[in-house]
Structure formats: C-alpha cells, structure tokens
PDB file of C-alpha atoms in Angstrom:
ATOM      1  CA  LEU A   1      92.422  39.122 102.195  1.00  0.00           C
ATOM      2  CA  ASP A   2      88.727  40.510 100.054  1.00  0.00           C
ATOM      3  CA  TRP A   3      90.703  43.337  99.897  1.00  0.00           C
ATOM      4  CA  ALA A   4      93.886  42.522  98.026  1.00  0.00           C
ATOM      5  CA  LYS A   5      91.933  40.849  95.211  1.00  0.00           C
ATOM      6  CA  PRO A   6      92.764  42.469  91.781  1.00  0.00           C
ATOM      7  CA  LYS A   7      89.546  44.319  90.420  1.00  0.00           C
ATOM      8  CA  ARG A   8      88.363  43.435  86.843  1.00  0.00           C
ATOM      9  CA  HIS A   9      86.834  47.326  86.252  1.00  0.00           C
ATOM     10  CA  ILE A  10      88.518  50.323  87.776  1.00  0.00           C
ATOM     11  CA  GLN A  11      87.747  53.783  87.509  1.00  0.00           C
ATOM     12  CA  LEU A  12      89.530  57.105  87.445  1.00  0.00           C
ATOM     13  CA  SER A  13      89.165  60.173  87.700  1.00  0.00           C
ATOM     14  CA  PRO A  14      89.465  62.189  85.008  1.00  0.00           C
ATOM     15  CA  GLN A  15      93.399  64.116  84.945  1.00  0.00           C
ATOM     16  CA  PRO A  16      91.996  67.871  86.420  1.00  0.00           C
ATOM     17  CA  PHE A  17      92.532  70.685  83.703  1.00  0.00           C
ATOM     18  CA  LEU A  18      94.856  73.829  84.659  1.00  0.00           C
ATOM     19  CA  LYS A  19      95.276  76.653  83.031  1.00  0.00           C
ATOM     20  CA  SER A  20      98.722  76.434  82.589  1.00  0.00           C
ATOM     21  CA  ASN A  21      98.334  73.647  80.360  1.00  0.00           C
ATOM     22  CA  ILE A  22      96.514  76.519  77.711  1.00  0.00           C
ATOM     23  CA  ARG A  23      99.449  76.171  74.335  1.00  0.00           C
ATOM     24  CA  HIS A  24      97.959  79.797  73.138  1.00  0.00           C
ATOM     25  CA  PRO A  25      97.910  79.387  68.857  1.00  0.00           C
ATOM     26  CA  ASP A  26     100.101  82.726  68.235  1.00  0.00           C
ATOM     27  CA  VAL A  27     103.354  83.155  67.404  1.00  0.00           C
ATOM     28  CA  TYR A  28     103.937  86.822  68.869  1.00  0.00           C
ATOM     29  CA  ASP A  29     106.219  89.003  67.480  1.00  0.00           C
ATOM     30  CA  ILE A  30     108.267  90.334  70.709  1.00  0.00           C
ATOM     31  CA  ALA A  31     106.499  90.086  74.183  1.00  0.00           C
ATOM     32  CA  ILE A  32     106.580  92.135  77.534  1.00  0.00           C
ATOM     33  CA  VAL A  33     106.519  90.823  80.178  1.00  0.00           C
ATOM     34  CA  GLY A  34     105.445  94.035  83.242  1.00  0.00           C
ATOM     35  CA  GLY A  35     102.662  96.177  82.515  1.00  0.00           C
ATOM     36  CA  GLY A  36     104.159  99.115  84.611  1.00  0.00           C
ATOM     37  CA  VAL A  37     105.049 102.574  83.196  1.00  0.00           C
ATOM     38  CA  THR A  38     108.479 100.634  81.108  1.00  0.00           C
ATOM     39  CA  GLY A  39     106.467  97.998  80.054  1.00  0.00           C
ATOM     40  CA  THR A  40     103.600  99.585  78.357  1.00  0.00           C
ATOM     41  CA  ALA A  41     106.027 102.196  77.204  1.00  0.00           C
ATOM     42  CA  GLN A  42     107.837  99.191  75.100  1.00  0.00           C
ATOM     43  CA  ALA A  43     104.267  98.258  74.070  1.00  0.00           C
ATOM     44  CA  TYR A  44     103.843 101.993  72.185  1.00  0.00           C
ATOM     45  CA  VAL A  45     106.905 102.076  70.746  1.00  0.00           C
ATOM     46  CA  PHE A  46     106.332  98.653  69.416  1.00  0.00           C
ATOM     47  CA  THR A  47     102.847  98.977  67.688  1.00  0.00           C
ATOM     48  CA  HIS A  48     104.087 102.540  66.853  1.00  0.00           C
ATOM     49  CA  PHE A  49     107.302 102.758  65.682  1.00  0.00           C
ATOM     50  CA  ILE A  50     108.538  99.575  65.059  1.00  0.00           C
ATOM     51  CA  ARG A  51     108.879  98.542  61.594  1.00  0.00           C
ATOM     52  CA  GLY A  52     108.267  94.497  61.187  1.00  0.00           C
ATOM     53  CA  VAL A  53     106.475  93.695  63.716  1.00  0.00           C
ATOM     54  CA  SER A  54     102.837  92.974  63.477  1.00  0.00           C
ATOM     55  CA  LYS A  55     102.057  91.090  66.595  1.00  0.00           C
ATOM     56  CA  VAL A  56     102.419  92.189  70.786  1.00  0.00           C
ATOM     57  CA  LEU A  57     101.482  90.127  73.956  1.00  0.00           C
ATOM     58  CA  LEU A  58     102.030  91.721  76.857  1.00  0.00           C
ATOM     59  CA  LEU A  59     101.492  90.178  80.020  1.00  0.00           C
ATOM     60  CA  GLU A  60     100.596  91.636  83.540  1.00  0.00           C
ATOM     61  CA  LYS A  61     100.698  89.353  86.600  1.00  0.00           C
ATOM     62  CA  ASN A  62      98.603  92.664  88.245  1.00  0.00           C
ATOM     63  CA  GLN A  63      94.117  93.293  87.546  1.00  0.00           C
ATOM     64  CA  ASP A  64      95.585  96.931  85.722  1.00  0.00           C
ATOM     65  CA  VAL A  65      98.675  97.859  84.282  1.00  0.00           C
ATOM     66  CA  ALA A  66     101.083 100.183  87.131  1.00  0.00           C
ATOM     67  CA  LEU A  67      99.830  99.048  89.933  1.00  0.00           C
ATOM     68  CA  VAL A  68     102.663  98.281  91.253  1.00  0.00           C
ATOM     69  CA  ASN A  69     106.631 101.037  91.674  1.00  0.00           C
ATOM     70  CA  SER A  70     105.058 102.695  88.480  1.00  0.00           C
ATOM     71  CA  ASN A  71     100.972 103.644  90.816  1.00  0.00           C
ATOM     72  CA  THR A  72     100.378 106.373  91.717  1.00  0.00           C
ATOM     73  CA  ASP A  73     101.548 106.503  95.613  1.00  0.00           C
ATOM     74  CA  ALA A  74     104.231 104.543  94.768  1.00  0.00           C
ATOM     75  CA  ASN A  75     107.364 107.194  93.774  1.00  0.00           C
ATOM     76  CA  ALA A  76     107.877 110.338  94.503  1.00  0.00           C
ATOM     77  CA  GLN A  77     106.083 111.257  89.883  1.00  0.00           C
ATOM     78  CA  THR A  78     109.041 113.772  89.101  1.00  0.00           C
ATOM     79  CA  ALA A  79     110.030 113.075  85.701  1.00  0.00           C
ATOM     80  CA  HIS A  80     113.801 113.600  85.848  1.00  0.00           C
ATOM     81  CA  GLY A  81     115.805 115.751  83.628  1.00  0.00           C
ATOM     82  CA  GLY A  82     119.648 115.466  85.007  1.00  0.00           C
ATOM     83  CA  ASP A  83     119.643 119.443  85.510  1.00  0.00           C
ATOM     84  CA  THR A  84     118.736 119.411  88.937  1.00  0.00           C
ATOM     85  CA  GLU A  85     120.524 115.450  90.185  1.00  0.00           C
ATOM     86  CA  THR A  86     123.267 116.974  91.159  1.00  0.00           C
ATOM     87  CA  ASN A  87     125.119 113.648  91.889  1.00  0.00           C
ATOM     88  CA  PHE A  88     124.586 112.462  87.819  1.00  0.00           C
ATOM     89  CA  SER A  89     127.065 112.336  85.226  1.00  0.00           C
ATOM     90  CA  LEU A  90     127.042 114.732  82.172  1.00  0.00           C
ATOM     91  CA  GLU A  91     126.827 111.581  79.584  1.00  0.00           C
ATOM     92  CA  LYS A  92     123.881 110.252  82.791  1.00  0.00           C
ATOM     93  CA  ALA A  93     121.860 113.859  82.470  1.00  0.00           C
ATOM     94  CA  LEU A  94     122.258 113.607  79.060  1.00  0.00           C
ATOM     95  CA  LYS A  95     120.989 110.603  78.290  1.00  0.00           C
ATOM     96  CA  MET A  96     117.794 111.652  81.304  1.00  0.00           C
ATOM     97  CA  ARG A  97     117.649 115.306  79.253  1.00  0.00           C
ATOM     98  CA  ASP A  98     116.199 113.028  76.183  1.00  0.00           C
ATOM     99  CA  ALA A  99     114.128 110.849  77.780  1.00  0.00           C
ATOM    100  CA  GLU A 100     112.602 113.582  79.586  1.00  0.00           C
ATOM    101  CA  HIS A 101     112.304 115.642  76.034  1.00  0.00           C
ATOM    102  CA  LEU A 102     110.212 112.002  74.676  1.00  0.00           C
ATOM    103  CA  LEU A 103     108.148 111.898  77.738  1.00  0.00           C
ATOM    104  CA  ALA A 104     107.255 115.352  77.654  1.00  0.00           C
ATOM    105  CA  SER A 105     106.421 115.584  73.704  1.00  0.00           C
ATOM    106  CA  PHE A 106     104.232 112.310  74.517  1.00  0.00           C
ATOM    107  CA  LEU A 107     102.094 114.024  77.365  1.00  0.00           C
ATOM    108  CA  GLU A 108     101.998 117.550  75.870  1.00  0.00           C
ATOM    109  CA  LYS A 109     100.670 115.684  72.408  1.00  0.00           C
ATOM    110  CA  ASP A 110      96.955 114.974  74.231  1.00  0.00           C
ATOM    111  CA  GLY A 111      97.843 118.035  76.709  1.00  0.00           C
ATOM    112  CA  ASP A 112      96.213 117.846  80.888  1.00  0.00           C
ATOM    113  CA  ASN A 113      93.017 116.528  80.537  1.00  0.00           C
ATOM    114  CA  ASP A 114      93.241 113.347  82.324  1.00  0.00           C
ATOM    115  CA  GLY A 115      95.326 114.596  85.258  1.00  0.00           C
ATOM    116  CA  ALA A 116      98.648 113.115  83.923  1.00  0.00           C
ATOM    117  CA  PHE A 117     101.159 115.358  84.452  1.00  0.00           C
ATOM    118  CA  ARG A 118     101.829 119.130  86.443  1.00  0.00           C
ATOM    119  CA  ARG A 119     104.007 121.522  84.216  1.00  0.00           C
ATOM    120  CA  LEU A 120     105.855 123.419  87.382  1.00  0.00           C
ATOM    121  CA  TRP A 121     109.723 123.723  88.141  1.00  0.00           C
ATOM    122  CA  LYS A 122     112.649 122.279  89.424  1.00  0.00           C
ATOM    123  CA  MET A 123     115.201 123.393  92.223  1.00  0.00           C
ATOM    124  CA  ALA A 124     118.151 122.012  93.677  1.00  0.00           C
ATOM    125  CA  PHE A 125     118.650 123.679  96.311  1.00  0.00           C
ATOM    126  CA  GLY A 126     122.557 124.422  98.077  1.00  0.00           C
ATOM    127  CA  VAL A 127     123.110 125.969 102.039  1.00  0.00           C
ATOM    128  CA  GLY A 128     126.863 126.820 102.543  1.00  0.00           C
ATOM    129  CA  LYS A 129     129.816 126.633 100.911  1.00  0.00           C
ATOM    130  CA  ASP A 130     130.502 123.401 100.397  1.00  0.00           C
ATOM    131  CA  GLU A 131     127.257 122.819  98.072  1.00  0.00           C
ATOM    132  CA  VAL A 132     127.559 125.813  96.820  1.00  0.00           C
ATOM    133  CA  HIS A 133     130.379 125.020  94.884  1.00  0.00           C
ATOM    134  CA  ILE A 134     129.163 122.068  93.825  1.00  0.00           C
ATOM    135  CA  ILE A 135     125.904 124.117  92.518  1.00  0.00           C
ATOM    136  CA  LYS A 136     127.876 126.358  90.941  1.00  0.00           C
ATOM    137  CA  GLU A 137     130.428 123.995  88.941  1.00  0.00           C
ATOM    138  CA  ARG A 138     128.056 121.745  88.172  1.00  0.00           C
ATOM    139  CA  PHE A 139     125.441 125.412  86.190  1.00  0.00           C
ATOM    140  CA  LYS A 140     129.511 125.956  84.158  1.00  0.00           C
ATOM    141  CA  MET A 141     129.316 122.142  83.545  1.00  0.00           C
ATOM    142  CA  ILE A 142     125.927 121.581  81.797  1.00  0.00           C
ATOM    143  CA  ARG A 143     124.264 125.307  80.934  1.00  0.00           C
ATOM    144  CA  SER A 144     125.139 124.673  77.134  1.00  0.00           C
ATOM    145  CA  TYR A 145     123.055 121.671  77.191  1.00  0.00           C
ATOM    146  CA  TYR A 146     120.223 123.246  79.558  1.00  0.00           C
ATOM    147  CA  PRO A 147     119.025 126.465  77.506  1.00  0.00           C
ATOM    148  CA  THR A 148     116.207 127.477  80.214  1.00  0.00           C
ATOM    149  CA  LEU A 149     118.060 126.162  83.622  1.00  0.00           C
ATOM    150  CA  GLU A 150     119.440 129.161  85.521  1.00  0.00           C
ATOM    151  CA  LEU A 151     122.054 130.133  88.647  1.00  0.00           C
ATOM    152  CA  LEU A 152     120.359 131.978  91.037  1.00  0.00           C
ATOM    153  CA  ASP A 153     121.739 133.823  94.069  1.00  0.00           C
ATOM    154  CA  PRO A 154     119.703 135.195  97.386  1.00  0.00           C
ATOM    155  CA  GLU A 155     117.831 137.374  95.411  1.00  0.00           C
ATOM    156  CA  GLY A 156     116.327 135.438  92.764  1.00  0.00           C
ATOM    157  CA  ILE A 157     115.892 132.250  95.675  1.00  0.00           C
ATOM    158  CA  ARG A 158     113.867 134.343  97.357  1.00  0.00           C
ATOM    159  CA  ARG A 159     111.222 135.652  93.924  1.00  0.00           C
ATOM    160  CA  ILE A 160     111.149 132.347  93.576  1.00  0.00           C
ATOM    161  CA  ALA A 161     110.456 130.287  96.936  1.00  0.00           C
ATOM    162  CA  PRO A 162     110.769 132.540  99.648  1.00  0.00           C
ATOM    163  CA  LYS A 163     109.895 130.313 101.394  1.00  0.00           C
ATOM    164  CA  LEU A 164     112.827 128.807 101.547  1.00  0.00           C
ATOM    165  CA  LEU A 165     114.601 131.808 102.670  1.00  0.00           C
ATOM    166  CA  GLU A 166     112.451 132.623 106.812  1.00  0.00           C
ATOM    167  CA  GLY A 167     114.559 132.635 109.265  1.00  0.00           C
ATOM    168  CA  ARG A 168     118.272 130.721 107.220  1.00  0.00           C
ATOM    169  CA  ASP A 169     121.093 132.446 108.148  1.00  0.00           C
ATOM    170  CA  SER A 170     122.106 135.249 106.178  1.00  0.00           C
ATOM    171  CA  GLY A 171     125.941 135.052 106.124  1.00  0.00           C
ATOM    172  CA  VAL A 172     125.385 130.662 105.259  1.00  0.00           C
ATOM    173  CA  GLU A 173     126.255 130.714 101.555  1.00  0.00           C
ATOM    174  CA  VAL A 174     123.181 129.778  99.636  1.00  0.00           C
ATOM    175  CA  ALA A 175     122.775 129.638  95.349  1.00  0.00           C
ATOM    176  CA  ALA A 176     120.146 126.670  94.046  1.00  0.00           C
ATOM    177  CA  LEU A 177     119.605 126.113  90.379  1.00  0.00           C
ATOM    178  CA  TYR A 178     116.750 126.610  88.834  1.00  0.00           C
ATOM    179  CA  ARG A 179     114.811 125.453  85.941  1.00  0.00           C
ATOM    180  CA  PRO A 180     111.141 126.549  85.238  1.00  0.00           C
ATOM    181  CA  ASN A 181     110.212 124.226  82.721  1.00  0.00           C
ATOM    182  CA  GLY A 182     109.893 120.463  85.214  1.00  0.00           C
ATOM    183  CA  TYR A 183     106.999 118.800  85.097  1.00  0.00           C
ATOM    184  CA  SER A 184     105.165 116.098  88.307  1.00  0.00           C
ATOM    185  CA  VAL A 185     103.759 112.669  86.433  1.00  0.00           C
ATOM    186  CA  ASP A 186     101.288 110.131  87.674  1.00  0.00           C
ATOM    187  CA  TYR A 187     103.100 107.519  86.360  1.00  0.00           C
ATOM    188  CA  HIS A 188     100.079 104.843  86.465  1.00  0.00           C
ATOM    189  CA  LYS A 189      98.178 107.710  84.698  1.00  0.00           C
ATOM    190  CA  VAL A 190     100.215 107.726  82.274  1.00  0.00           C
ATOM    191  CA  SER A 191     100.370 103.820  82.222  1.00  0.00           C
ATOM    192  CA  LYS A 192      96.990 104.631  80.954  1.00  0.00           C
ATOM    193  CA  ARG A 193      97.733 106.467  78.405  1.00  0.00           C
ATOM    194  CA  LEU A 194     101.328 103.943  77.124  1.00  0.00           C
ATOM    195  CA  PHE A 195      98.573 101.387  77.144  1.00  0.00           C
ATOM    196  CA  GLY A 196      95.609 102.949  75.031  1.00  0.00           C
ATOM    197  CA  LYS A 197      97.688 104.208  72.763  1.00  0.00           C
ATOM    198  CA  ALA A 198      98.960 100.575  71.528  1.00  0.00           C
ATOM    199  CA  MET A 199      95.814  98.901  72.177  1.00  0.00           C
ATOM    200  CA  GLU A 200      94.412 100.836  69.421  1.00  0.00           C
ATOM    201  CA  SER A 201      97.423 100.029  66.958  1.00  0.00           C
ATOM    202  CA  GLY A 202      95.376  97.065  66.798  1.00  0.00           C
ATOM    203  CA  LYS A 203      98.743  94.407  67.715  1.00  0.00           C
ATOM    204  CA  LEU A 204      98.866  94.578  70.438  1.00  0.00           C
ATOM    205  CA  ASP A 205      97.004  91.649  73.038  1.00  0.00           C
ATOM    206  CA  SER A 206      97.096  92.171  76.637  1.00  0.00           C
ATOM    207  CA  PHE A 207      95.759  89.387  79.608  1.00  0.00           C
ATOM    208  CA  PHE A 208      95.776  90.775  83.133  1.00  0.00           C
ATOM    209  CA  LYS A 209      95.704  87.714  86.861  1.00  0.00           C
ATOM    210  CA  THR A 210      98.135  86.450  84.498  1.00  0.00           C
ATOM    211  CA  LYS A 211     101.480  85.732  86.382  1.00  0.00           C
ATOM    212  CA  THR A 212     104.674  84.629  84.369  1.00  0.00           C
ATOM    213  CA  ARG A 213     106.401  81.474  86.108  1.00  0.00           C
ATOM    214  CA  ARG A 214     109.496  80.621  82.805  1.00  0.00           C
ATOM    215  CA  ILE A 215     110.581  81.910  80.247  1.00  0.00           C
ATOM    216  CA  ILE A 216     112.342  78.748  78.183  1.00  0.00           C
ATOM    217  CA  ARG A 217     114.511  78.734  75.006  1.00  0.00           C
ATOM    218  CA  LYS A 218     112.270  75.765  72.195  1.00  0.00           C
ATOM    219  CA  ASN A 219     112.718  75.023  68.686  1.00  0.00           C
ATOM    220  CA  GLY A 220     113.668  78.628  67.963  1.00  0.00           C
ATOM    221  CA  LEU A 221     110.481  80.398  69.764  1.00  0.00           C
ATOM    222  CA  TYR A 222     110.303  81.202  72.909  1.00  0.00           C
ATOM    223  CA  GLU A 223     108.033  79.655  75.379  1.00  0.00           C
ATOM    224  CA  ILE A 224     106.507  81.669  78.355  1.00  0.00           C
ATOM    225  CA  ARG A 225     104.543  79.767  81.308  1.00  0.00           C
ATOM    226  CA  THR A 226     102.437  81.133  83.422  1.00  0.00           C
ATOM    227  CA  ASN A 227      99.476  80.573  85.427  1.00  0.00           C
ATOM    228  CA  ASN A 228      96.554  80.830  82.018  1.00  0.00           C
ATOM    229  CA  GLY A 229      98.898  78.975  80.012  1.00  0.00           C
ATOM    230  CA  VAL A 230     102.430  78.798  77.399  1.00  0.00           C
ATOM    231  CA  TYR A 231     102.687  81.498  75.039  1.00  0.00           C
ATOM    232  CA  LEU A 232     104.832  82.230  72.688  1.00  0.00           C
ATOM    233  CA  ALA A 233     106.892  84.635  70.708  1.00  0.00           C
ATOM    234  CA  ARG A 234     110.029  85.315  68.180  1.00  0.00           C
ATOM    235  CA  ALA A 235     111.518  87.516  71.222  1.00  0.00           C
ATOM    236  CA  VAL A 236     110.654  88.488  74.876  1.00  0.00           C
ATOM    237  CA  SER A 237     111.517  91.810  76.763  1.00  0.00           C
ATOM    238  CA  VAL A 238     110.788  91.446  80.899  1.00  0.00           C
ATOM    239  CA  ALA A 239     110.022  94.188  82.143  1.00  0.00           C
ATOM    240  CA  ALA A 240     108.732  92.977  85.266  1.00  0.00           C
TER     241      ALA A 240
END
C-alpha cells in the first residue's frame, strides 16, 4: 500500500492566471456598457458637455463600435423626427423632433464626407378614405411644430413621387404628409464619429472584446466584472 503513505514533498501547480481577476486601479466618474450608437453618444456627451466628469469608461464586447443593432445592415437607417410617424402621440413626436434636431446638428457640423448620412425627403402616404382622414388630422395636429411639413393632394404626390400613383385607381382617395429635409443615417459610421470625438477629449478610456458579466454595488462604488477584469465607477449606464 505504498500509494497510501503520506508524501514528504508535494508539488502544487500554480493557480492559472485569469484576466477576469485583474482589478483595474482607476475609478471612473461614469462607466458605459455597450458601444452602439447609444453608448457612443453618451460617451460624446459625457466627455464634452457634463461638468465634473473627467474620466469616462466605455466597455464593448465586440472588436469595434456599433456591430450589432447599430450596424449598417441591421436597421432602417432612418432618423425619426415624429412628423411622418402617424402612430406617435404628440408628446412622443415632439421628443423625436428634438432628438432629430440634435442628431442633425451633430451630423451637419462635420459634413457628409464619411458617408454617415444623406439628406432626403420623407413621406407618409395614405390610401383610402380612412387613411386619408388620419393623414389630414395628423397634419392639423402637428403642422405648427414642423414648419417645413406639407399636406399633399394627388397632384402634389405626383410632383414628388409619381410612381406612387402609376396604375392606381383615380377614384380612391390619397393624401400624404411630406417633409423635404429628412435624413438617412448610417448609425455605424455615426457611432464611429461619436466615438472618435469622445476619444479626442482625452477623458475616455475604451476596452473592446470586453464582456460585462456582473455589476455590483460595493463600498460606495460600482464594480463592473468582465472577462478582462474588474472596473470601478461612481455611476454606470447600461447601453447594451
């Protein structure tokens, strides 16, 4: 029974090194989890416009920003302004209008050389008595909030989008809400632009291929536990 005798010297293998056990020393004013258009927009705002914020953290599980819902092929690339979205309440429409104004101001500031956006017209097209009634009532409700919005009759529609009326029964009522100054947006490229502006501030640290596993409150701070270690922050925004 030699195997049962105690050994005088036992060699232990060292504990394997795990990146998830690293505790990063910095304490951030705000940590942002998720690098899509929402997360990069927050990074831009916090690094440029919020007083008292000097250290911002952005954590993204992929190798670049905006590779999931904000990726070029993953959404309709529309900037919603609330004018041609006939299912929005007035309150929601005005919130969307203000958000679109902010986005448009950011986009126009640096121009469209990177293909981040295109200027185009927008239209909500109604066919039949019921839909035409909705279009007309909608126009009455929101026209004072959208100075460039027009209510188009068939002739106006034919002027802008003649294909919509080709082959259509002229006895069926049609009408449309039309705005000439809309935007088509590539949110991946916009996210890259937002991220670049935030990095230029010198206030942002970013870590890619970093998946957040758990967030806990401890000793007055938030511990963000990831596959690449533990990060500390005074506040956390989950934009994933």
